[in-house]
mmCIF file of C-alpha atoms in Angstrom:
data_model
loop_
_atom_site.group_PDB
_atom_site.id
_atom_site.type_symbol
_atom_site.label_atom_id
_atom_site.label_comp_id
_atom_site.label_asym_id
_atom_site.label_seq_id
_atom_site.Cartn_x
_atom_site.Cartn_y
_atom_site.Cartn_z
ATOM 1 C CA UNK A 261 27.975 -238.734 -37.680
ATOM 2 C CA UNK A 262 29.871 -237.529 -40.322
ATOM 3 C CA UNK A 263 28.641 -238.246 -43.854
ATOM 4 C CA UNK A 264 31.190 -239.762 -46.251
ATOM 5 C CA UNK A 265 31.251 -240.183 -49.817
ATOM 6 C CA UNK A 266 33.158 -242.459 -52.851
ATOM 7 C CA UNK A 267 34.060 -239.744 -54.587
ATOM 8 C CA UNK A 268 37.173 -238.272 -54.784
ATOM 9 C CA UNK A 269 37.244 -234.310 -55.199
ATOM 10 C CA UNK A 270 40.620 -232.452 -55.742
ATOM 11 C CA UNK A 271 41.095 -230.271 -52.389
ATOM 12 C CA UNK A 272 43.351 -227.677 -52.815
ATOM 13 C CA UNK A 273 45.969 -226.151 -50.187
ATOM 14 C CA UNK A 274 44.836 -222.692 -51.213
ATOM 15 C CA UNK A 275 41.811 -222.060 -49.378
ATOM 16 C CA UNK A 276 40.506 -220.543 -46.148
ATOM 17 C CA UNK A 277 38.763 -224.298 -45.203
ATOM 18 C CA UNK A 278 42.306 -226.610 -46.228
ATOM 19 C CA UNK A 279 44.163 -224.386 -43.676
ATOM 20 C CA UNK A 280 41.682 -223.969 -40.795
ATOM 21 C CA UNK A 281 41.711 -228.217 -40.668
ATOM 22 C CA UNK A 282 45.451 -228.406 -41.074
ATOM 23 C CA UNK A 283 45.198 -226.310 -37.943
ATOM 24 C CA UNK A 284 43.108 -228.848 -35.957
ATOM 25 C CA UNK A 285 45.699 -231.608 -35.538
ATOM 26 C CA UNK A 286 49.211 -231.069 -34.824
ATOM 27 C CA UNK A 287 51.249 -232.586 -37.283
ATOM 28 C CA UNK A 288 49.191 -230.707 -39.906
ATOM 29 C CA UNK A 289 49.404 -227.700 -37.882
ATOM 30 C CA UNK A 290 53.299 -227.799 -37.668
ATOM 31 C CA UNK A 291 53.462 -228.105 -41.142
ATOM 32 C CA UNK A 292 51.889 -224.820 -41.621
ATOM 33 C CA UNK A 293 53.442 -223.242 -38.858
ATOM 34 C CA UNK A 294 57.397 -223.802 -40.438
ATOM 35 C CA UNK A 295 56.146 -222.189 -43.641
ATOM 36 C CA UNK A 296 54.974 -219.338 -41.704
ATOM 37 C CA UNK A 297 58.356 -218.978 -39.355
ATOM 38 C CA UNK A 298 60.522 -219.424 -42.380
ATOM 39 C CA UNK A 299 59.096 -216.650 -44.130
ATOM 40 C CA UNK A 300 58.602 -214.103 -41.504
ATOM 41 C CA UNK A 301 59.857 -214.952 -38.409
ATOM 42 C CA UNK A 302 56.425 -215.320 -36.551
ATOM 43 C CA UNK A 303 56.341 -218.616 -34.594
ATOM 44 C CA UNK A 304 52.749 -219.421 -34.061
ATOM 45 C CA UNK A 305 53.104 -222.477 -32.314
ATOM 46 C CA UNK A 306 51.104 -220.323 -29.110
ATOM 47 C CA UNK A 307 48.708 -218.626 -31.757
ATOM 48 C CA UNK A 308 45.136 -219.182 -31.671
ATOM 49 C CA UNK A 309 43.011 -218.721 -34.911
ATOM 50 C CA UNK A 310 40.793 -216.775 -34.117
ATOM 51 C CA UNK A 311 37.109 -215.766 -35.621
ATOM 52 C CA UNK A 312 37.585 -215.423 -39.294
ATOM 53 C CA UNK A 313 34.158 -213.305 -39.568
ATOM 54 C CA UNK A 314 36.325 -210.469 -37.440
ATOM 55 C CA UNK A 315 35.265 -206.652 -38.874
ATOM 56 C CA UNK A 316 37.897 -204.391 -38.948
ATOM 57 C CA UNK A 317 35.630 -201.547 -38.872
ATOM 58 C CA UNK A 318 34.899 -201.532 -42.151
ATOM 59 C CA UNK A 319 30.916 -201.857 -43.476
ATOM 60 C CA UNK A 320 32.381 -203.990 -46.304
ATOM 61 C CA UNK A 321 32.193 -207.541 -45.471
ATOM 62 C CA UNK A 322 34.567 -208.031 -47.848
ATOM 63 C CA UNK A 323 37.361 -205.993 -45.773
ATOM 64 C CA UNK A 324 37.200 -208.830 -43.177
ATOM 65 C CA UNK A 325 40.275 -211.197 -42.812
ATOM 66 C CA UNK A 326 40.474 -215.055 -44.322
ATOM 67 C CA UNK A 327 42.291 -216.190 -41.573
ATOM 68 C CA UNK A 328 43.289 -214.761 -38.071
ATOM 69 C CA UNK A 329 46.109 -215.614 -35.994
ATOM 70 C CA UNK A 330 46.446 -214.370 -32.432
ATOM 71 C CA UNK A 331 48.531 -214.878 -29.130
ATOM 72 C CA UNK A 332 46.256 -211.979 -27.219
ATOM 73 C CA UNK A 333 48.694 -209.348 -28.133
ATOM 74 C CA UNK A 334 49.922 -210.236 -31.690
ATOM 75 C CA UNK A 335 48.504 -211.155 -34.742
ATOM 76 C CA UNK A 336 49.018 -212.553 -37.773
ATOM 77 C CA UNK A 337 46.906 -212.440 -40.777
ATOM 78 C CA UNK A 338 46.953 -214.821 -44.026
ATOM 79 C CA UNK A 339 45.107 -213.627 -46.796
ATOM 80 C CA UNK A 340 44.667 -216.192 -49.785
ATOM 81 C CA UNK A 341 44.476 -214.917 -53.217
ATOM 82 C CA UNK A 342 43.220 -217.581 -55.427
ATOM 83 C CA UNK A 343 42.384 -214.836 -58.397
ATOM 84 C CA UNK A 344 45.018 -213.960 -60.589
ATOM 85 C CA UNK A 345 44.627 -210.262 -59.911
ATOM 86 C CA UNK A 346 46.501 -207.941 -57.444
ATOM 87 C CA UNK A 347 42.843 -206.357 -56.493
ATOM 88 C CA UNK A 348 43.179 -208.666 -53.538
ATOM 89 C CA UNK A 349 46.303 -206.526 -52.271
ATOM 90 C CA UNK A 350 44.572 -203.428 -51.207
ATOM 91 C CA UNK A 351 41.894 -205.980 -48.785
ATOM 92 C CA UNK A 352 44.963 -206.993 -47.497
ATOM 93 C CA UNK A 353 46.351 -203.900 -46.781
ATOM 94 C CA UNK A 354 43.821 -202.113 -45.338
ATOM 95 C CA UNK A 355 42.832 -205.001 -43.074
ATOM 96 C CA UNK A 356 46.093 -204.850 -42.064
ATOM 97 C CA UNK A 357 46.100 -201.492 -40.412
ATOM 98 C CA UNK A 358 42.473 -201.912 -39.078
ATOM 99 C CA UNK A 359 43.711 -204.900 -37.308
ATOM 100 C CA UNK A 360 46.651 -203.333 -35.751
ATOM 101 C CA UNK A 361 44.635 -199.730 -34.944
ATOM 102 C CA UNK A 362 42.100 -201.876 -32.832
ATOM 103 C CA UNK A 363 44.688 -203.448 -31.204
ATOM 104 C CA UNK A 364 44.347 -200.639 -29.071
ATOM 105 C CA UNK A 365 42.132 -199.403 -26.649
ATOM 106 C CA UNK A 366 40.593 -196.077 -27.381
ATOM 107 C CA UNK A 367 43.001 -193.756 -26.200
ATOM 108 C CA UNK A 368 45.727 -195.567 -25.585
ATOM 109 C CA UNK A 369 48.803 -193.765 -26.594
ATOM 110 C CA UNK A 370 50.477 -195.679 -29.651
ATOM 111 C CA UNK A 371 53.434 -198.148 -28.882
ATOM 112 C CA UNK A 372 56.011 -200.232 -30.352
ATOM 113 C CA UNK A 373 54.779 -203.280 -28.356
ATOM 114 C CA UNK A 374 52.847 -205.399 -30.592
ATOM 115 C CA UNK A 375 53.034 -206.621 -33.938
ATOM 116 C CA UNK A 376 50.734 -207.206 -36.629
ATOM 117 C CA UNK A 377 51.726 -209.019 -39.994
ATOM 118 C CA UNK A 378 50.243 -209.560 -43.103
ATOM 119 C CA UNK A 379 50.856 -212.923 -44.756
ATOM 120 C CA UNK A 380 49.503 -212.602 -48.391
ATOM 121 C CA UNK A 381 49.608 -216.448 -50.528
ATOM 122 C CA UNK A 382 49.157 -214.997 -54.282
ATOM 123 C CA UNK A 383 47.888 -217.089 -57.273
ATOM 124 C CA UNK A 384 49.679 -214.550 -59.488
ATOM 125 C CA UNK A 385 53.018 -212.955 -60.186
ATOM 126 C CA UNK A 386 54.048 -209.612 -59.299
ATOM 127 C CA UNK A 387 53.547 -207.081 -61.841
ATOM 128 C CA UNK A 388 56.874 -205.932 -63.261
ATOM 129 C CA UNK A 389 58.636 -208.648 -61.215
ATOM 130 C CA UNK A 390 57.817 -211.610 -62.767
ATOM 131 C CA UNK A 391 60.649 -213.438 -61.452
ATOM 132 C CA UNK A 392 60.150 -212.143 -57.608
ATOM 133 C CA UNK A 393 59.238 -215.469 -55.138
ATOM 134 C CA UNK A 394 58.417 -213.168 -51.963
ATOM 135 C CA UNK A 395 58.233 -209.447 -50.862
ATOM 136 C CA UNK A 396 58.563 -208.354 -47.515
ATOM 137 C CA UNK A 397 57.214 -204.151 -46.759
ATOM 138 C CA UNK A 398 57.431 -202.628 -43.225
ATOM 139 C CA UNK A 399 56.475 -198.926 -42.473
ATOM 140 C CA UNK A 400 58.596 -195.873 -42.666
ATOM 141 C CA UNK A 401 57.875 -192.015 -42.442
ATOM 142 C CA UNK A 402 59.948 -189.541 -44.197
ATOM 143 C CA UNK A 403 59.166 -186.880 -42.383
ATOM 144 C CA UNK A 404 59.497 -188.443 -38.905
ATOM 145 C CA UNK A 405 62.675 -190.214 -39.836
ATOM 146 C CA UNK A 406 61.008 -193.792 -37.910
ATOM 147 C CA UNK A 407 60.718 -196.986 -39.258
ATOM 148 C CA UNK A 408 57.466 -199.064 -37.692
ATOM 149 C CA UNK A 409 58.605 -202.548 -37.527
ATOM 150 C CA UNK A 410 55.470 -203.618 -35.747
ATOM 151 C CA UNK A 411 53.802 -203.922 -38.831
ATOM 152 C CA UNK A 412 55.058 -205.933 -41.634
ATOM 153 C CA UNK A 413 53.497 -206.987 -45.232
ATOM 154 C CA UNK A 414 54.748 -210.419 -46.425
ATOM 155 C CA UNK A 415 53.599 -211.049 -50.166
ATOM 156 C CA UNK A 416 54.524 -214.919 -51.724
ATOM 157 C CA UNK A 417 54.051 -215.291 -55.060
ATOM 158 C CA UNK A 418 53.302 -219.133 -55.339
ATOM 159 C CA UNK A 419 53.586 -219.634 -59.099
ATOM 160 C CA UNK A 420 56.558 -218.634 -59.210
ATOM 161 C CA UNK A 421 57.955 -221.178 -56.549
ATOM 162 C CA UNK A 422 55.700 -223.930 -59.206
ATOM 163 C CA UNK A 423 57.791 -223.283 -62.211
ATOM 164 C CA UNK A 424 60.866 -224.097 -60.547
ATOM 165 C CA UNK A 425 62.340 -227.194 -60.478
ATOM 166 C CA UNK A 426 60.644 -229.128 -57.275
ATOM 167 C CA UNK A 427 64.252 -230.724 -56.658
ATOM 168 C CA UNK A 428 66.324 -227.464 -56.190
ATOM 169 C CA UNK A 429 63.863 -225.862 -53.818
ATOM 170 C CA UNK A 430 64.191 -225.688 -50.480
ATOM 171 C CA UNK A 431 62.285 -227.758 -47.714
ATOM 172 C CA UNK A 432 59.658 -224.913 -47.017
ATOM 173 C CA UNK A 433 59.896 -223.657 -50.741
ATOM 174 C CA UNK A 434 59.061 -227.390 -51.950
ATOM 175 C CA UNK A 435 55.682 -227.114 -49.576
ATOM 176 C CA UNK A 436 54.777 -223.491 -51.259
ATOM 177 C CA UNK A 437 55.500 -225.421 -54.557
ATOM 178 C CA UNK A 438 52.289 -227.713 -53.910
ATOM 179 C CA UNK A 439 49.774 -224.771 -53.120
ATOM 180 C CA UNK A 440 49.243 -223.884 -56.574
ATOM 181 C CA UNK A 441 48.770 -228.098 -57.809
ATOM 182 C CA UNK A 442 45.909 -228.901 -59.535
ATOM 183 C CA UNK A 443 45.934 -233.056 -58.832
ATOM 184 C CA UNK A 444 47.068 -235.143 -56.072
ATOM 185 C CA UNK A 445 48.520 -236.799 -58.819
ATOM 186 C CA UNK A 446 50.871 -234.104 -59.867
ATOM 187 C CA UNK A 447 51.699 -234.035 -55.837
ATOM 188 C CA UNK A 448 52.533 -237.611 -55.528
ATOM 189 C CA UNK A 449 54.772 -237.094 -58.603
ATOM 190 C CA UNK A 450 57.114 -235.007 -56.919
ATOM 191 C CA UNK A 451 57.094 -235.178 -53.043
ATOM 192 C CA UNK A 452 58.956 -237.854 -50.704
ATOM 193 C CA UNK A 453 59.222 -236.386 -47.416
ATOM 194 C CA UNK A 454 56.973 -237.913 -44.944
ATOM 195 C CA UNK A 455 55.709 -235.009 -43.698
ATOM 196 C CA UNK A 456 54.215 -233.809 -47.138
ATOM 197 C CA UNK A 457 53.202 -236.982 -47.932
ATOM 198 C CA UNK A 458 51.138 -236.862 -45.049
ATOM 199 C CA UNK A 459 49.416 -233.958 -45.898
ATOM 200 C CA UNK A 460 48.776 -235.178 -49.199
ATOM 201 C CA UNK A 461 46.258 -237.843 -47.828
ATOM 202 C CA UNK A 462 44.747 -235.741 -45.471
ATOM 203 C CA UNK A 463 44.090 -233.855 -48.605
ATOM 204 C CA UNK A 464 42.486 -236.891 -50.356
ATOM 205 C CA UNK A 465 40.679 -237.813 -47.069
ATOM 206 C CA UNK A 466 38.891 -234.751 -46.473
ATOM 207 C CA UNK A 467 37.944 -235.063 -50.042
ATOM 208 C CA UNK A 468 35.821 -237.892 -49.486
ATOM 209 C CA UNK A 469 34.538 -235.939 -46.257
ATOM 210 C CA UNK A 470 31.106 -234.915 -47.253
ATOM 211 C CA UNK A 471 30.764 -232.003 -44.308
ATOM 212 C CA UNK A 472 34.283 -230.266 -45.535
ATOM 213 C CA UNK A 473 33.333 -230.788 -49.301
ATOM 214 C CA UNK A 474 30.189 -228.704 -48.482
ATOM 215 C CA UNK A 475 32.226 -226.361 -46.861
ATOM 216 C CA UNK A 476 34.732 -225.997 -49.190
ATOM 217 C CA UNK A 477 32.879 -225.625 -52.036
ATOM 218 C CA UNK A 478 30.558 -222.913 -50.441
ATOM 219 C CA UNK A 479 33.969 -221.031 -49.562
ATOM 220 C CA UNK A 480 34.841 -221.566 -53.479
ATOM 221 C CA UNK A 481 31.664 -220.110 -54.903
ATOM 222 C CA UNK A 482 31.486 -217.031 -52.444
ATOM 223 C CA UNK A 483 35.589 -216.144 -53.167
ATOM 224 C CA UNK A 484 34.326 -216.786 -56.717
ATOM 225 C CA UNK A 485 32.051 -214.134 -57.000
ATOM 226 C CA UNK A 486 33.571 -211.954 -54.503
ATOM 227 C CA UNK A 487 36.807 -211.441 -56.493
ATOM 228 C CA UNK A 488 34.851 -211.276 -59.647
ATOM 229 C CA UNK A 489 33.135 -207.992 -57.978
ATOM 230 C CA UNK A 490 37.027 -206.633 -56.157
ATOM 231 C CA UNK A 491 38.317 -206.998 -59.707
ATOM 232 C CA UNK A 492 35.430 -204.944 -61.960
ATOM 233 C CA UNK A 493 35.960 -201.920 -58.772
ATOM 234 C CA UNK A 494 40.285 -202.614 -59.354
ATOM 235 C CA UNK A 495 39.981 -202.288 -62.441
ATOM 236 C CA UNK A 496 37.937 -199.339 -62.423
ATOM 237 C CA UNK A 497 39.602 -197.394 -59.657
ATOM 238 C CA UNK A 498 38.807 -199.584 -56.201
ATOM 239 C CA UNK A 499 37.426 -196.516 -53.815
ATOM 240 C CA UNK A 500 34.794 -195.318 -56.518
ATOM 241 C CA UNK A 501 34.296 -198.400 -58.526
ATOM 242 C CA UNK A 502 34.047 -200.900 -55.620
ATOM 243 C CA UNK A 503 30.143 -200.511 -55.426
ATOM 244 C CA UNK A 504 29.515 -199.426 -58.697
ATOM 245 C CA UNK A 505 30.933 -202.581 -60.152
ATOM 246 C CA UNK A 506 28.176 -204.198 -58.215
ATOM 247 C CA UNK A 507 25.342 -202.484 -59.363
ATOM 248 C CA UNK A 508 26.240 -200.862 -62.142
ATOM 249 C CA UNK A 509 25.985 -201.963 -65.810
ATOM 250 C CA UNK A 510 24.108 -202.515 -68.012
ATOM 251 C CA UNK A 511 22.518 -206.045 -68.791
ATOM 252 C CA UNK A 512 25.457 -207.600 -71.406
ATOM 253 C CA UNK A 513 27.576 -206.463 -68.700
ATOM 254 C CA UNK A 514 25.961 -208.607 -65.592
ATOM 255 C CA UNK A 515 25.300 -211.252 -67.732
ATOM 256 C CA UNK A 516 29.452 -211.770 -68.793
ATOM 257 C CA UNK A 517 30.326 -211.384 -65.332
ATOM 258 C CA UNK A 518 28.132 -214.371 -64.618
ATOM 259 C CA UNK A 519 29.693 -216.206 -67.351
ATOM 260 C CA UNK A 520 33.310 -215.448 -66.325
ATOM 261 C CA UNK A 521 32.086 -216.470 -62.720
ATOM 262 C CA UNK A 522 30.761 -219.519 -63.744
ATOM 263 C CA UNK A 523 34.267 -220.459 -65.985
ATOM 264 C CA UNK A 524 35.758 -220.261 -63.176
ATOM 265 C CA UNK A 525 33.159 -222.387 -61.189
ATOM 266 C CA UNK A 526 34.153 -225.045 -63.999
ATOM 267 C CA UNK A 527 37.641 -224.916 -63.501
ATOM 268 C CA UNK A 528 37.160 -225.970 -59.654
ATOM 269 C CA UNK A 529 35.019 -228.582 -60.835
ATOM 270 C CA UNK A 530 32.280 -227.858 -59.336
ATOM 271 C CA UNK A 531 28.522 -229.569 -60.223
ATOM 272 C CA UNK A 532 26.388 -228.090 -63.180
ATOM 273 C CA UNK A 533 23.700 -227.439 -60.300
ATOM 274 C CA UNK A 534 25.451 -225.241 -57.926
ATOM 275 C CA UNK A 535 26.657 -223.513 -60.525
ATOM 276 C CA UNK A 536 23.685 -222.690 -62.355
ATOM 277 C CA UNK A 537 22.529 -221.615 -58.565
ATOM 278 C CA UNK A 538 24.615 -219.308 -58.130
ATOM 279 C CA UNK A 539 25.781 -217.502 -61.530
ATOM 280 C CA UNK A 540 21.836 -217.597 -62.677
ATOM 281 C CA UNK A 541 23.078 -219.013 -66.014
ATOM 282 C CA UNK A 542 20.579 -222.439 -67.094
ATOM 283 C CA UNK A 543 22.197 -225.312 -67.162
ATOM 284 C CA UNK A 544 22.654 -225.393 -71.316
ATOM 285 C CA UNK A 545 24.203 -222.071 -71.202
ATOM 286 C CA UNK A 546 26.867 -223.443 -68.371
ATOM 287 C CA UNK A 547 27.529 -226.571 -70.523
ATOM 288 C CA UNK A 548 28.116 -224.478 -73.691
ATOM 289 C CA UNK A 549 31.281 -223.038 -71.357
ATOM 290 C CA UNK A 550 32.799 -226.593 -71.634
#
């Protein structure tokens, strides 16, 4: 039996957990899908999601995929940014052309017959282009004059869609708009279509879900620190200060990266107890952060 609970807990659209649930049911799962096809064309209406623990080859867990859409042939593959960096761009990226290199078999000459696209939903704005709601990439080589339209980057840059006026969006532009909310409240204050709405309470149900809360939250803590590590090796110059900015450092250097991971441990409103867990900060030290 699944164990619920009175208390209401703010469950947000961006994360790996919201969007593998909206994917169980099919109204849910339609609403999804039409932000998807709007934005790049890729209908996954016969898409599976598949394991989300897939390796692309690399020994980094951290190179493995949020979320994994396949029809046996194609893929798509939505990555969810939640950090306000760009370090979460070259994941993407290079998960991208794992994905599509081990869509073939070992040997097998290279073809044109498959697709693989990258679906990244940033909680930032694009450097230089503050302004820019979406970029699209696809592959082409100079020196072989070809363009490789089988694999496509599609980059959405939700808060820029947020700071628009809700009203002068577009249907699928008005869902994007609620990924980056921070209330139900601030949802219910804008949307009237019954197909948001809906969402919306599945929202505030699986907030009182004790199983998905657990879930959730673990996904929360384990993005929290995991971008908190991407961003010291960005920052740093990611291919030789992706490991370093894990082990190196001194002391006053582990110990603010704690704090910064537990600030933003606060500002998903998550208990004293977990967080003390798993920033190794006491609880005084986390409640001076308040």
């Amino acid at each position: 039996m699944i164990e619920q609970t009175d208390e209401k807990k703010y469950i947000s659209l961006l994360a790996d957990s919201t969007i593998k649930y909206l994917w169980k049911n099919n109204a849910t799962k339609n609403w999804f899908n039409e932000i998807i096809l709007d934005k790049t064309g890729v209908d996954l209406s016969n898409y599976t999601l598949v394991d989300g623990e897939y390796n692309s080859g690399s020994d980094f867990k951290d190179y493995r995929t949020d979320l994994t859409f396949s029809d046996g042939k194609n893929s798509l593959i939505n990555e969810i940014n939640r950090s306000e960096s760009e370090s979460g761009e070259v994941k993407g990226r290079r998960y991208l052309f794992r994905r599509a290199g081990n869509s073939f078999s070992s040997g097998e000459p290279y073809k044109n017959d498959r697709s693989t696209v990258l679906v990244m939903l940033n909680n930032y704005k694009k450097r230089g282009f503050e302004e820019c709601k979406m970029a699209t990439y696809s592959l082409f080589s100079k020196e072989l004059e070809h363009s490789y339209d089988d694999l496509k980057i599609c980059e959405i840059y939700l808060p820029v869609y947020h700071e628009m006026s809700y009203n002068n969006l577009s249907k699928i532009d008005k869902r994007l708009w609620l990924f980056t909310c921070e209330s139900y409240e601030e949802m219910y204050s804008v949307v009237e279509d019954d197909d948001s709405l809906y969402i919306i309470q599945e929202l505030e149900r699986l907030s009182m879900n004790d199983s998905f809360r657990d879930e959730y939250d673990t996904e929360l803590v384990n993005r929290t620190m995991m971008e908190s590590l991407k961003d010291e090796g960005y920052n740093s110059g990611f291919n030789d200060g992706f490991n370093d900015g894990f082990n190196d450092g001194t002391t006053k250097g582990k110990q603010e990266r704690n704090i910064e991971i537990a600030k933003k441990m606060l500002n998903d409103n998550m208990s004293i107890e977990l967080i003390s867990k798993y920033s190794g900060l006491t609880v005084l030290e986390i409640e001076n952060l308040k």
